[in-house]
Amino acid sequence: MADSIIVTGGAGYIGSHTVVELLAEGYKPVIVDNFCNSEKSVLNGLKKITGKEITLYEGDCTNKSFMQRVFEETNPKGVIHFAAYKAVGESVEKPLEYYHNNLVSLLVLLEVMKEHTCNTLVFSSSCTVYGNPDELPVTEETPTQKAVSPYGNTKQISEDIIHDTVATKTGLGAVSLRYFNPIGAHPSSLIGELPIGVPNNLVPFVTQTAAGWREQLTVFGNDYNTPDGSNIRDYIHVVDLAKAHVKTLKYLESKSSFYDAINVGTGKGTSVLEVVTSFEKITGQKLNYKIGPRRSGDVEQIYASVDKSKQVLNWETELTVEDALRDAWNWQQTLPKAN
Ligand code: NAD
Ligand code: WQD
């Protein structure tokens, strides 16, 4: 029988793409989601892509008795923990909500995993833990920096909580995947990112501008110390990122009382202006944009060293930024104008 894997936040952007890859590799994903930042219609998209009915537990990961019931009924082999609030700016306005949701959900999960001797955990971390790095590309040994937002701090504290739990040597094997900038959508255009309201992230803003939902994109600064003056990021296709989770589960099969953090990126930096140019070239859409002031809190440039993910996970990206921009645009065109 297929191994059950609990996917908290499995109806969300990265979680839903990971559910597809889990099924493709013979696992039985069990989605646990309260739909605070996703739509039930995602389940229809997943069914169309995979041809399978996916088990869903609707509820809140911070609710221990609910999580105990999920574990009792599904007896999972492992957990991929995506469920969290993720908007950096909002976390500054609502620190308590962010600390509560992101940390209590992890604590409850670890407690329930222990009760059920479920010893495999893949955790969604972020390149935000590196802050404004002194060296590029950033390796996993690059020192982390004090987080500039409560959101970033929840990722650092979460990594510490997992590390300290593993150190008790009760068998838990865990990896924190430090994602760089996930973009794109499933090539079927049946699932993708569903930003609520005005997007903060670059690529949804680009596609919404091209679709006429937003009047104009503002490029936040062209006076950075980079070749074209705009910020540089490591944009990774969400399907590649999803596959990295399955590789990590397999890697953890032979691990006990083990913890590590691994970067998940392409290893290649792309500037904001390069994203704009590539998008125009691939889609044939002229993008209305202007150069504006820098956005507070933005790091100048960051991209991943991918040596470790290649070596230990035997994983590397197969898709390009161009593929991701094309898929993001195709997905955008399926969306009803909502806001
Ligand atoms: P998302 O908001 O699309 O998905 C998160 C899902 O978790 C949503 O479906 C939401 O309804 C659910 N959720 C949140 N809190 C919950 C709770 N208490 N109980 C049950 N369900 C809950 O976000 P995403 O982009 O898919 O991100 C997934 C994870 O990856 C998050 O932990 C995020 O911090 C992390 N991450 C995201 C990015 C990014 O740019 N998207 C980058 C780095 C790290
Ligand atoms: C990318 C680049 C902007 C919008 C965030 C989080 C990070 C991680 C990923 C969760 C930057 C520029 C953007 C716009 C622009 N998430 N930009 N105009 O800030 O690299 O990372 O998402 O863990 O923690 O901070 O991503 O997509 O917001 O920005 O010029 O309208 O695009 O300045 O250089 P970011 P982003």
Coordinates of C-alpha atoms and ligand atoms in Angstrom, one line a residue:
M1 CA 0.0 0.0 0.0
A2 CA 1.2 3.5 -0.8
D3 CA 2.8 5.5 2.1
S4 CA 0.5 8.3 3.4
I5 CA 2.2 11.7 3.6
I6 CA 0.5 14.5 5.4
V7 CA 0.8 17.7 3.4
T8 CA -0.2 20.6 5.6
G9 CA -1.1 23.6 3.5
G10 CA -1.5 21.2 0.6
A11 CA -4.2 23.4 -1.0
G12 CA -1.8 26.3 -1.3
Y13 CA 0.5 27.3 -4.0
I14 CA 3.6 25.2 -3.4
G15 CA 1.7 22.5 -1.5
S16 CA -0.7 21.8 -4.4
H17 CA 2.1 21.3 -6.9
T18 CA 3.8 19.0 -4.4
V19 CA 0.7 16.9 -4.1
V20 CA 0.9 16.2 -7.9
E21 CA 4.5 15.1 -7.7
L22 CA 3.9 12.9 -4.6
L23 CA 1.2 11.1 -6.5
A24 CA 3.4 10.7 -9.5
E25 CA 6.0 9.0 -7.3
G26 CA 3.5 6.6 -5.8
Y27 CA 2.8 8.3 -2.4
K28 CA -0.7 8.9 -1.0
P29 CA -0.8 12.6 -0.1
V30 CA -3.3 13.7 2.6
I31 CA -4.0 17.4 2.5
V32 CA -4.6 19.3 5.7
D33 CA -5.7 22.8 5.1
N34 CA -8.0 25.4 6.6
F35 CA -8.3 27.4 3.3
C36 CA -7.2 30.6 5.0
N37 CA -5.2 31.4 1.9
S38 CA -6.5 29.0 -0.7
E39 CA -9.6 27.8 -2.5
K40 CA -11.4 24.5 -2.5
S41 CA -11.4 24.6 -6.3
V42 CA -7.8 23.6 -6.1
L43 CA -9.0 20.1 -5.4
N44 CA -10.8 20.0 -8.8
G45 CA -7.6 21.1 -10.5
L46 CA -5.6 18.4 -8.7
K47 CA -8.2 15.7 -9.6
K48 CA -8.1 16.7 -13.3
I49 CA -4.3 16.6 -13.4
T50 CA -3.8 13.4 -11.5
G51 CA -7.1 11.5 -12.2
K52 CA -7.2 10.8 -8.5
E53 CA -9.5 11.8 -5.6
I54 CA -7.2 13.4 -3.0
T55 CA -7.9 12.9 0.7
L56 CA -8.6 16.3 2.4
Y57 CA -8.9 17.1 6.1
E58 CA -10.2 20.6 6.5
G59 CA -9.1 22.2 9.7
D60 CA -6.5 24.2 11.5
C61 CA -3.0 22.8 12.1
T62 CA -2.8 24.7 15.4
N63 CA -5.7 22.5 16.7
K64 CA -4.1 19.6 18.5
S65 CA -7.1 17.3 18.8
F66 CA -7.9 17.8 15.1
M67 CA -4.3 16.9 14.2
Q68 CA -4.4 13.9 16.5
R69 CA -7.4 12.7 14.6
V70 CA -5.7 13.2 11.3
F71 CA -2.7 11.1 12.4
E72 CA -4.9 8.4 13.9
E73 CA -7.0 8.0 10.8
T74 CA -4.2 8.2 8.2
N75 CA -1.1 6.8 10.0
P76 CA 1.4 8.9 7.9
K77 CA 4.9 7.8 7.0
G78 CA 6.0 11.5 6.9
V79 CA 4.9 15.1 6.8
I80 CA 5.6 18.0 4.6
H81 CA 4.7 21.1 6.5
F82 CA 3.8 24.1 4.2
A83 CA 1.0 25.6 6.3
A84 CA 1.9 29.1 7.4
Y85 CA 1.2 32.7 6.8
K86 CA 3.7 34.1 4.3
A87 CA 3.3 37.8 3.6
V88 CA 6.4 39.7 4.9
G89 CA 4.8 43.1 5.0
E90 CA 1.6 41.8 6.7
S91 CA 3.7 40.1 9.3
V92 CA 5.0 43.5 10.5
E93 CA 1.4 44.7 11.0
K94 CA 0.2 41.4 12.6
P95 CA 3.2 39.9 14.4
L96 CA 1.1 37.9 17.0
E97 CA -1.0 36.3 14.3
Y98 CA 2.2 35.3 12.4
Y99 CA 4.0 34.0 15.4
H100 CA 0.9 32.1 16.6
N101 CA 0.0 30.5 13.3
N102 CA 3.5 29.7 12.1
L103 CA 5.0 28.5 15.4
V104 CA 2.0 26.9 17.1
S105 CA 1.2 24.8 14.0
L106 CA 4.8 23.5 14.0
L107 CA 4.8 22.8 17.8
V108 CA 1.5 20.9 17.6
L109 CA 2.8 19.0 14.6
L110 CA 6.0 17.9 16.3
E111 CA 4.1 16.9 19.4
V112 CA 1.6 14.8 17.4
M113 CA 4.4 13.3 15.3
K114 CA 6.1 12.2 18.4
E115 CA 3.0 10.7 19.9
H116 CA 2.5 8.7 16.7
T117 CA 6.2 7.9 16.1
C118 CA 6.1 9.6 12.7
N119 CA 9.7 10.4 12.2
T120 CA 10.0 12.2 8.8
L121 CA 9.5 15.9 8.3
V122 CA 10.2 18.3 5.4
F123 CA 9.8 21.9 6.5
S124 CA 9.2 25.0 4.3
S125 CA 11.9 27.5 5.1
S126 CA 13.0 30.4 3.1
C127 CA 16.1 32.2 1.8
T128 CA 14.9 35.1 3.9
V129 CA 16.9 33.5 6.8
Y130 CA 20.1 34.7 5.1
G131 CA 19.0 38.4 5.1
N132 CA 21.4 40.6 3.0
P133 CA 24.2 38.1 2.5
D134 CA 27.9 39.1 2.4
E135 CA 28.8 36.3 0.0
L136 CA 27.2 35.0 -3.2
P137 CA 26.0 32.5 -4.1
V138 CA 24.7 31.7 -0.6
T139 CA 25.6 28.3 0.7
E140 CA 23.9 26.6 3.6
E141 CA 27.0 27.6 5.7
T142 CA 26.5 31.3 4.9
P143 CA 25.6 32.8 8.3
T144 CA 21.9 33.5 8.9
Q145 CA 21.1 37.1 9.9
K146 CA 18.7 38.6 12.3
A147 CA 15.3 38.5 10.5
V148 CA 14.0 41.9 9.4
S149 CA 10.3 40.8 9.7
P150 CA 8.3 38.7 12.1
Y151 CA 7.6 36.3 9.1
G152 CA 11.3 35.8 8.6
N153 CA 11.8 35.3 12.3
T154 CA 9.2 32.5 12.4
K155 CA 11.2 30.6 9.8
Q156 CA 14.4 31.1 11.8
I157 CA 12.7 30.0 15.1
S158 CA 11.0 27.1 13.3
E159 CA 14.4 25.8 12.1
D160 CA 15.8 26.1 15.6
I161 CA 12.8 24.3 17.1
I162 CA 13.2 21.4 14.6
H163 CA 17.0 21.3 15.2
D164 CA 16.5 21.1 19.0
T165 CA 13.8 18.4 18.7
V166 CA 16.1 16.3 16.5
A167 CA 18.9 16.8 19.1
T168 CA 16.8 14.8 21.6
K169 CA 17.6 11.7 19.5
T170 CA 14.1 10.3 19.5
G171 CA 14.4 9.3 15.9
L172 CA 13.0 12.4 14.0
G173 CA 14.7 12.9 10.6
A174 CA 14.0 16.4 9.3
V175 CA 15.1 18.8 6.5
S176 CA 14.4 22.5 6.2
L177 CA 14.2 23.4 2.6
R178 CA 15.2 27.0 2.1
Y179 CA 13.3 28.1 -1.0
F180 CA 14.5 31.0 -3.1
N181 CA 11.8 32.7 -5.2
P182 CA 9.1 30.2 -6.4
I183 CA 7.3 31.3 -9.5
G184 CA 5.2 29.8 -12.3
A185 CA 2.4 27.3 -12.4
H186 CA 1.6 23.8 -13.4
P187 CA 2.0 23.5 -17.2
S188 CA -1.6 22.2 -17.4
S189 CA -2.8 25.7 -16.1
L190 CA -5.1 23.8 -13.8
I191 CA -3.3 24.9 -10.6
G192 CA -1.2 27.9 -9.8
E193 CA -0.7 30.8 -7.5
L194 CA -3.9 32.6 -6.2
P195 CA -2.7 35.9 -4.6
I196 CA -5.5 37.6 -2.7
G197 CA -5.8 41.3 -3.4
V198 CA -2.9 43.3 -4.8
P199 CA 0.1 41.0 -5.1
N200 CA 3.4 41.9 -3.3
N201 CA 5.4 39.4 -5.3
L202 CA 6.9 40.4 -8.7
V203 CA 5.6 37.7 -11.1
P204 CA 1.9 37.8 -10.1
F205 CA 2.1 41.6 -10.4
V206 CA 3.7 41.2 -13.8
T207 CA 1.0 38.8 -15.1
Q208 CA -1.8 40.8 -13.6
T209 CA -0.5 44.0 -15.2
A210 CA -0.3 42.2 -18.6
A211 CA -3.8 41.0 -18.1
G212 CA -5.0 44.5 -17.5
W213 CA -5.9 43.9 -13.8
R214 CA -3.2 46.4 -12.7
E215 CA -2.4 49.5 -14.5
Q216 CA 1.3 49.5 -14.2
L217 CA 4.2 47.6 -12.7
T218 CA 6.7 49.6 -10.6
V219 CA 10.2 48.3 -10.7
F220 CA 11.5 49.0 -7.2
G221 CA 14.8 50.7 -7.9
N222 CA 17.3 50.7 -10.7
D223 CA 20.2 52.2 -8.7
Y224 CA 21.4 49.0 -7.0
N225 CA 25.0 47.8 -7.5
T226 CA 24.0 45.2 -10.1
P227 CA 24.6 45.1 -13.8
D228 CA 21.3 46.8 -14.8
G229 CA 20.7 48.4 -11.4
S230 CA 17.7 46.3 -10.4
N231 CA 17.6 43.6 -7.7
I232 CA 18.7 40.1 -8.4
R233 CA 16.8 37.0 -7.2
D234 CA 16.9 33.2 -7.8
Y235 CA 13.5 32.5 -9.4
I236 CA 12.6 28.8 -9.3
H237 CA 9.8 27.0 -11.2
V238 CA 7.3 25.8 -8.6
V239 CA 7.2 22.3 -10.3
D240 CA 10.9 21.9 -9.9
L241 CA 10.5 23.1 -6.3
A242 CA 7.7 20.5 -5.7
K243 CA 9.9 17.7 -7.0
A244 CA 12.6 18.7 -4.5
H245 CA 10.2 17.8 -1.7
V246 CA 9.7 14.3 -3.0
K247 CA 13.5 13.8 -3.3
T248 CA 13.9 15.0 0.3
L249 CA 11.3 12.5 1.5
K250 CA 13.3 9.7 -0.2
Y251 CA 16.6 11.1 1.2
L252 CA 15.1 11.0 4.7
E253 CA 14.0 7.4 4.4
S254 CA 17.4 6.2 5.6
K255 CA 17.9 8.9 8.3
S256 CA 17.1 8.8 12.0
S257 CA 17.7 11.6 14.5
F258 CA 18.9 13.8 11.7
Y259 CA 18.6 17.4 10.8
D260 CA 19.8 19.5 7.9
A261 CA 18.9 22.7 5.9
I262 CA 19.2 22.7 2.2
N263 CA 18.9 25.5 -0.4
V264 CA 16.4 25.0 -3.2
G265 CA 17.1 27.4 -6.0
T266 CA 18.4 27.4 -9.6
G267 CA 21.9 28.8 -8.7
K268 CA 21.3 31.6 -11.3
G269 CA 20.5 35.2 -10.5
T270 CA 18.0 37.1 -12.6
S271 CA 17.3 40.8 -12.3
V272 CA 13.9 42.4 -12.1
L273 CA 14.4 44.1 -15.5
E274 CA 15.5 40.7 -17.0
V275 CA 12.2 39.2 -15.7
V276 CA 10.3 42.1 -17.4
T277 CA 12.2 41.6 -20.7
S278 CA 11.9 37.8 -20.7
F279 CA 8.2 38.1 -20.0
E280 CA 7.6 40.4 -22.9
K281 CA 9.6 38.2 -25.2
I282 CA 7.9 35.0 -24.3
T283 CA 4.4 36.2 -24.2
G284 CA 4.5 38.9 -26.9
Q285 CA 2.8 41.2 -24.3
K286 CA 4.1 44.7 -23.9
L287 CA 4.4 45.4 -20.2
N288 CA 3.5 48.8 -18.8
Y289 CA 6.1 49.5 -16.2
K290 CA 8.0 52.4 -14.6
I291 CA 11.0 52.7 -12.4
G292 CA 10.1 53.6 -8.9
P293 CA 12.0 54.0 -5.6
R294 CA 13.5 51.1 -3.8
R295 CA 11.2 49.0 -1.6
S296 CA 12.2 49.1 2.0
G297 CA 13.7 45.8 3.3
D298 CA 14.7 44.5 -0.1
V299 CA 18.1 42.8 -0.3
E300 CA 20.2 43.9 -3.3
Q301 CA 20.9 40.4 -4.6
I302 CA 20.6 36.9 -3.6
Y303 CA 20.9 33.5 -5.3
A304 CA 21.6 30.0 -4.1
S305 CA 24.5 27.7 -4.2
V306 CA 22.9 24.5 -5.4
D307 CA 25.9 22.2 -4.7
K308 CA 24.3 20.6 -1.7
S309 CA 20.9 19.9 -3.2
K310 CA 22.6 18.3 -6.2
Q311 CA 24.9 16.2 -4.0
V312 CA 22.6 15.1 -1.2
L313 CA 19.2 15.1 -2.8
N314 CA 20.3 14.2 -6.3
W315 CA 18.0 17.0 -7.4
E316 CA 18.4 19.9 -9.8
T317 CA 16.1 22.2 -11.7
E318 CA 14.9 21.1 -15.1
L319 CA 12.9 24.2 -16.0
T320 CA 14.0 27.8 -16.7
V321 CA 12.8 31.2 -15.7
E322 CA 11.3 31.5 -19.2
D323 CA 9.3 28.3 -18.7
A324 CA 8.0 29.6 -15.4
L325 CA 7.0 33.0 -16.9
R326 CA 5.2 31.2 -19.7
D327 CA 3.3 29.0 -17.3
A328 CA 2.5 31.9 -15.0
W329 CA 1.0 33.8 -17.9
N330 CA -1.0 30.8 -19.1
W331 CA -2.3 30.3 -15.6
Q332 CA -3.1 34.0 -15.3
Q333 CA -5.3 33.8 -18.4
T334 CA -7.5 31.2 -16.8
L335 CA -8.4 33.3 -13.8
P336 CA -11.6 35.3 -13.5
K337 CA -10.9 38.9 -12.6
A338 CA -11.6 39.0 -8.9
N339 CA -10.0 42.1 -7.5
Ligands
NAD1 P1 0.1 29.5 0.4 O1 -0.4 30.6 1.3 O2 -0.3 29.5 -1.0 O3 -0.1 28.1 1.1 C1 -0.2 27.9 2.5 C2 -1.4 27.0 2.7 O4 -1.5 26.8 4.1 C3 -2.7 27.7 2.4 O5 -3.5 26.8 1.6 C4 -3.4 28.0 3.7 O6 -4.8 28.0 3.6 C5 -2.8 27.0 4.6 N1 -2.7 27.3 6.0 C6 -2.1 28.4 6.6 N2 -2.2 28.3 7.9 C7 -2.9 27.1 8.2 C8 -3.3 26.5 9.4 N3 -3.0 27.0 10.6 N4 -3.9 25.3 9.3 C9 -4.2 24.8 8.1 N5 -3.9 25.3 6.9 C10 -3.2 26.5 7.0 O7 1.7 29.6 0.5 P2 2.9 29.0 -0.4 O8 3.4 30.0 -1.2 O9 2.4 27.7 -0.9 O10 3.9 28.7 0.8 C11 4.0 27.4 1.4 C12 5.1 27.5 2.5 O11 6.3 27.9 1.9 C13 4.9 28.5 3.6 O12 5.4 28.0 4.8 C14 5.7 29.7 3.2 O13 6.2 30.5 4.3 C15 6.9 29.0 2.5 N6 7.6 29.8 1.5 C16 6.9 30.4 0.5 C17 7.6 31.1 -0.4 C18 6.9 31.8 -1.5 O14 7.5 32.8 -2.1 N7 5.7 31.4 -1.9 C19 9.0 31.3 -0.3 C20 9.7 30.7 0.8 C21 9.0 29.9 1.7
WQD2 C1 11.2 40.1 -6.1 C2 11.9 41.3 -6.7 C3 11.4 43.4 -5.6 C4 7.2 43.6 -6.8 C5 9.7 37.4 -1.0 C6 9.9 37.2 0.5 C7 10.8 36.0 0.7 C8 10.2 34.8 0.0 C9 9.9 35.1 -1.4 C10 8.7 33.7 1.6 C11 12.4 42.3 -5.6 C12 10.9 43.4 -7.1 C13 8.5 43.2 -6.7 C14 6.9 44.7 -7.6 C15 9.3 44.9 -8.0 N1 8.9 34.4 0.6 N2 9.5 43.8 -7.3 N3 8.0 45.3 -8.2 O1 11.0 40.1 -1.9 O2 12.5 38.6 -3.2 O3 11.0 37.6 -1.6 O4 9.1 36.3 -1.5 O5 9.5 33.2 2.3 O6 10.8 35.8 2.1 O7 10.6 38.4 1.0 O8 10.1 38.5 -3.7 O9 8.5 38.7 -5.5 O10 8.3 40.4 -3.6 O11 10.2 40.5 -5.2 O12 10.2 45.6 -8.6 O13 5.8 45.1 -7.8 O14 10.9 42.0 -7.5 O15 11.9 44.7 -5.3 O16 13.6 42.8 -6.1 P1 11.2 38.8 -2.6 P2 9.2 39.5 -4.5

